[in-house]
Short mmCIF file of C-alpha atoms in Angstrom, two decimals:
data_model
loop_
_atom_site.label_atom_id
_atom_site.label_comp_id
_atom_site.label_asym_id
_atom_site.label_seq_id
_atom_site.Cartn_x
_atom_site.Cartn_y
_atom_site.Cartn_z
CA ASN F 1 89.53 115.36 92.01
CA ALA F 2 88.28 113.82 95.22
CA GLY F 3 90.09 110.57 94.40
CA VAL F 4 88.63 107.49 96.09
CA THR F 5 85.87 108.15 98.60
CA GLN F 6 84.31 105.65 100.98
CA THR F 7 81.21 105.82 103.14
CA PRO F 8 80.54 105.35 105.96
CA LYS F 9 83.74 105.96 107.92
CA PHE F 10 82.56 103.89 110.88
CA ARG F 11 79.75 101.41 111.42
CA ILE F 12 78.64 99.00 114.11
CA LEU F 13 76.47 96.08 113.02
CA LYS F 14 74.70 93.37 114.93
CA ILE F 15 75.24 89.76 113.95
CA GLY F 16 73.03 88.86 111.00
CA GLN F 17 72.47 92.43 109.80
CA SER F 18 73.29 93.51 106.28
CA MET F 19 74.94 96.61 104.92
CA THR F 20 76.59 98.09 101.85
CA LEU F 21 79.94 99.81 101.93
CA GLN F 22 80.09 102.48 99.28
CA CYS F 23 83.12 103.29 97.15
CA THR F 24 83.35 105.93 94.44
CA GLN F 25 86.27 107.16 92.37
CA ASP F 26 86.32 110.17 90.05
CA MET F 27 89.54 109.37 88.18
CA ASN F 28 87.92 107.25 85.46
CA HIS F 29 89.94 104.23 86.55
CA ASN F 30 89.12 100.86 85.06
CA TYR F 31 90.28 98.73 87.96
CA MET F 32 88.75 98.80 91.43
CA TYR F 33 89.46 96.68 94.50
CA TRP F 34 88.13 95.90 97.93
CA TYR F 35 90.54 94.91 100.69
CA ARG F 36 90.11 94.16 104.35
CA GLN F 37 92.72 94.69 107.02
CA ASP F 38 92.52 92.96 110.37
CA PRO F 39 94.44 94.45 113.34
CA GLY F 40 98.20 94.13 112.94
CA MET F 41 97.90 92.37 109.60
CA GLY F 42 98.44 93.23 105.97
CA LEU F 43 95.67 93.82 103.48
CA LYS F 44 93.73 90.92 102.02
CA LEU F 45 91.86 91.19 98.74
CA ILE F 46 88.13 90.50 98.85
CA TYR F 47 86.93 91.27 95.32
CA TYR F 48 88.12 93.25 92.36
CA SER F 49 86.80 94.56 89.06
CA VAL F 50 88.58 95.28 85.79
CA GLY F 51 85.73 97.34 84.39
CA ALA F 52 82.01 97.96 84.51
CA GLY F 53 80.09 94.69 84.55
CA ILE F 54 83.14 92.55 85.37
CA THR F 55 84.04 91.36 88.86
CA ASP F 56 86.20 88.59 90.25
CA LYS F 57 86.95 87.01 93.60
CA GLY F 58 90.04 87.75 95.58
CA GLU F 59 91.61 85.89 98.46
CA VAL F 60 88.77 86.19 101.00
CA PRO F 61 85.42 86.62 99.17
CA ASN F 62 83.17 84.52 101.43
CA GLY F 63 80.41 86.53 103.06
CA TYR F 64 80.65 89.41 100.59
CA ASN F 65 79.18 90.41 97.25
CA VAL F 66 80.02 93.17 94.80
CA SER F 67 78.63 94.78 91.68
CA ARG F 68 80.09 97.21 89.15
CA SER F 69 77.36 98.85 87.13
CA THR F 70 79.35 102.03 86.46
CA THR F 71 83.01 102.93 86.14
CA GLU F 72 82.80 105.17 89.20
CA ASP F 73 81.10 102.98 91.78
CA PHE F 74 82.06 99.65 93.33
CA PRO F 75 79.86 98.85 96.36
CA LEU F 76 80.62 95.95 98.72
CA ARG F 77 77.68 94.13 100.23
CA LEU F 78 77.69 92.18 103.51
CA GLU F 79 74.57 90.02 103.64
CA LEU F 80 74.73 88.36 107.07
CA ALA F 81 77.28 90.11 109.22
CA ALA F 82 79.47 87.94 111.44
CA PRO F 83 82.03 88.90 114.12
CA SER F 84 84.78 87.59 111.83
CA GLN F 85 83.98 90.45 109.46
CA THR F 86 85.06 93.04 112.01
CA SER F 87 87.83 94.81 110.15
CA VAL F 88 88.87 97.95 108.31
CA TYR F 89 87.78 97.93 104.68
CA PHE F 90 89.70 99.76 101.99
CA CYS F 91 88.60 100.46 98.47
CA ALA F 92 91.21 101.20 95.80
CA SER F 93 91.38 101.97 92.11
CA ARG F 94 93.98 102.15 89.37
CA VAL F 95 94.12 103.03 85.71
CA LYS F 96 94.97 100.32 83.21
CA THR F 97 98.53 101.02 82.11
CA ARG F 98 101.29 98.72 80.97
CA PRO F 99 103.78 97.80 82.15
CA ALA F 100 104.01 99.97 85.23
CA PRO F 101 103.54 101.71 87.53
CA ASP F 102 100.83 99.72 89.18
CA THR F 103 99.78 102.71 91.21
CA GLN F 104 96.73 101.99 93.26
CA TYR F 105 94.90 104.85 94.92
CA PHE F 106 93.25 104.00 98.20
CA GLY F 107 90.28 105.43 100.00
CA PRO F 108 90.37 106.39 103.69
CA GLY F 109 88.73 103.16 104.82
CA THR F 110 85.58 102.05 106.63
CA ARG F 111 85.98 100.70 110.14
CA LEU F 112 83.35 98.01 110.71
CA THR F 113 82.56 96.32 114.00
CA VAL F 114 80.15 93.38 114.21
CA LEU F 115 78.82 92.60 117.67
CA ASP J 1 103.72 86.33 92.69
CA ALA J 2 107.12 86.30 94.37
CA LYS J 3 107.26 85.90 98.13
CA THR J 4 108.86 88.66 100.16
CA THR J 5 110.64 88.87 103.50
CA GLN J 6 110.79 92.14 105.42
CA PRO J 7 111.74 92.93 109.01
CA ASN J 8 108.70 93.25 111.23
CA SER J 9 109.84 96.57 112.61
CA MET J 10 112.62 99.15 112.44
CA GLU J 11 113.42 102.31 114.31
CA SER J 12 115.13 105.48 113.19
CA ASN J 13 116.04 108.83 114.62
CA GLU J 14 114.52 111.88 113.04
CA GLU J 15 116.52 113.44 110.20
CA GLU J 16 118.68 110.36 109.77
CA PRO J 17 118.62 108.10 106.70
CA VAL J 18 116.64 104.88 106.86
CA HIS J 19 117.27 101.76 104.81
CA LEU J 20 114.32 99.39 104.65
CA PRO J 21 115.31 95.98 103.23
CA CYS J 22 113.23 93.47 101.32
CA ASN J 23 114.17 90.00 100.13
CA HIS J 24 112.32 88.65 97.09
CA SER J 25 114.50 85.74 96.02
CA THR J 26 111.79 84.11 93.86
CA ILE J 27 111.13 87.22 91.80
CA SER J 28 110.73 86.66 88.07
CA GLY J 29 112.59 88.63 85.45
CA THR J 30 109.61 90.76 84.51
CA ASP J 31 108.32 91.56 88.00
CA TYR J 32 108.47 95.19 88.97
CA ILE J 33 109.24 95.95 92.60
CA HIS J 34 106.71 98.29 94.15
CA TRP J 35 106.80 99.93 97.53
CA TYR J 36 103.74 101.25 99.30
CA ARG J 37 103.40 102.70 102.76
CA GLN J 38 100.49 102.99 105.15
CA LEU J 39 100.38 105.88 107.57
CA PRO J 40 98.42 105.36 110.81
CA SER J 41 94.66 105.15 110.24
CA GLN J 42 94.99 105.70 106.51
CA GLY J 43 94.91 103.61 103.36
CA PRO J 44 98.19 102.62 101.71
CA GLU J 45 99.89 105.03 99.33
CA TYR J 46 102.32 104.42 96.50
CA VAL J 47 105.94 105.28 97.21
CA ILE J 48 108.13 104.09 94.36
CA HIS J 49 108.72 101.24 91.92
CA GLY J 50 111.58 99.86 89.83
CA LEU J 51 112.69 96.99 87.62
CA THR J 52 116.49 96.80 87.47
CA SER J 53 118.00 100.24 87.87
CA ASN J 54 118.02 102.30 91.02
CA VAL J 55 115.22 104.84 91.12
CA ASN J 56 114.69 108.18 92.81
CA ASN J 57 111.62 110.29 93.36
CA ARG J 58 110.59 113.04 95.70
CA MET J 59 109.60 110.58 98.42
CA ALA J 60 112.40 108.04 98.42
CA SER J 61 115.07 106.10 96.56
CA LEU J 62 114.94 102.45 95.58
CA ALA J 63 118.14 100.43 95.35
CA ILE J 64 117.78 97.09 93.56
CA ALA J 65 120.40 94.38 93.88
CA GLU J 66 122.11 93.30 90.69
CA ASP J 67 120.56 89.81 90.94
CA ARG J 68 117.18 91.41 91.80
CA LYS J 69 116.70 89.10 94.75
CA SER J 70 116.57 91.98 97.16
CA SER J 71 115.88 95.69 97.24
CA THR J 72 116.18 98.54 99.71
CA LEU J 73 113.92 101.51 100.15
CA ILE J 74 115.88 104.54 101.27
CA LEU J 75 114.40 107.49 103.07
CA HIS J 76 117.15 110.08 103.01
CA ARG J 77 116.04 112.06 106.05
CA ALA J 78 113.36 110.43 108.14
CA THR J 79 110.71 112.70 109.58
CA LEU J 80 108.00 111.95 112.12
CA ARG J 81 105.54 111.88 109.22
CA ASP J 82 107.41 108.91 107.73
CA ALA J 83 106.34 106.67 110.60
CA ALA J 84 104.29 104.02 108.80
CA VAL J 85 104.16 100.41 107.67
CA TYR J 86 106.18 99.93 104.47
CA TYR J 87 105.23 97.18 102.04
CA CYS J 88 107.51 95.69 99.37
CA ILE J 89 105.44 94.14 96.56
CA PRO J 90 106.80 92.38 93.47
CA ARG J 91 104.29 92.70 90.67
CA ARG J 92 104.00 90.73 87.47
CA VAL J 93 104.20 93.18 84.62
CA SER J 94 101.60 91.54 82.38
CA GLY J 95 99.09 90.48 84.95
CA ASN J 96 95.74 91.91 85.84
CA THR J 97 96.00 90.36 89.26
CA PRO J 98 95.93 92.74 92.19
CA LEU J 99 98.76 93.70 94.48
CA VAL J 100 99.48 91.24 97.27
CA PHE J 101 100.23 92.92 100.58
CA GLY J 102 102.28 91.10 103.21
CA LYS J 103 102.76 92.32 106.76
CA GLY J 104 105.39 94.92 105.83
CA THR J 105 107.87 96.72 108.09
CA ARG J 106 106.62 99.05 110.78
CA LEU J 107 108.95 102.06 110.88
CA SER J 108 109.09 104.13 114.05
CA VAL J 109 110.77 107.54 113.96
CA ILE J 110 112.11 109.01 117.16
CA ALA J 111 112.31 112.75 117.64
#
């Protein structure tokens, strides 16, 4: 299994441009997440999905959109890039198990710079 | 979710044990305590979790206070590869809500 893969690894955008960050997992996990991590800070949740066709906002959803048409893919869309969106973006997934462990598997991240 | 308090940073010598503390005084009775770590330039990875009893796995040990208001992640012999940010995360057992990452503890390992 490749686990969680993210593309691209790096990207530089100009203010106002749009892009899609790709995330794919091959573990048949129900849950998928998008986080951002600013320098020296912890991770903040942007959006998450509990299954195909179902998404929900996290702590910092403004400026982003997501879709979940398949179990494997969970792309994150930036419509009008702003300097405040300069960050490292991590995608994660986990299988639905109760009660624990809540083991999330993370991708390697996408480093985005908006100039 | 319960709030957590961790030291901003800690330092250890290589091959010595490291005890990483976490206070979670508002934890509820059904919250599991998870620990993740983030190596430089990588995404976080799961380390260990527990509810009430102390736990061991190949990566670390988790010691949970009897009142569950604090826990300690123990690395028995720190290596240079253990240098990372360590996150303590209480997690509601029945929730679908995601993990909440704080700032964690940055562990430096000195050769």
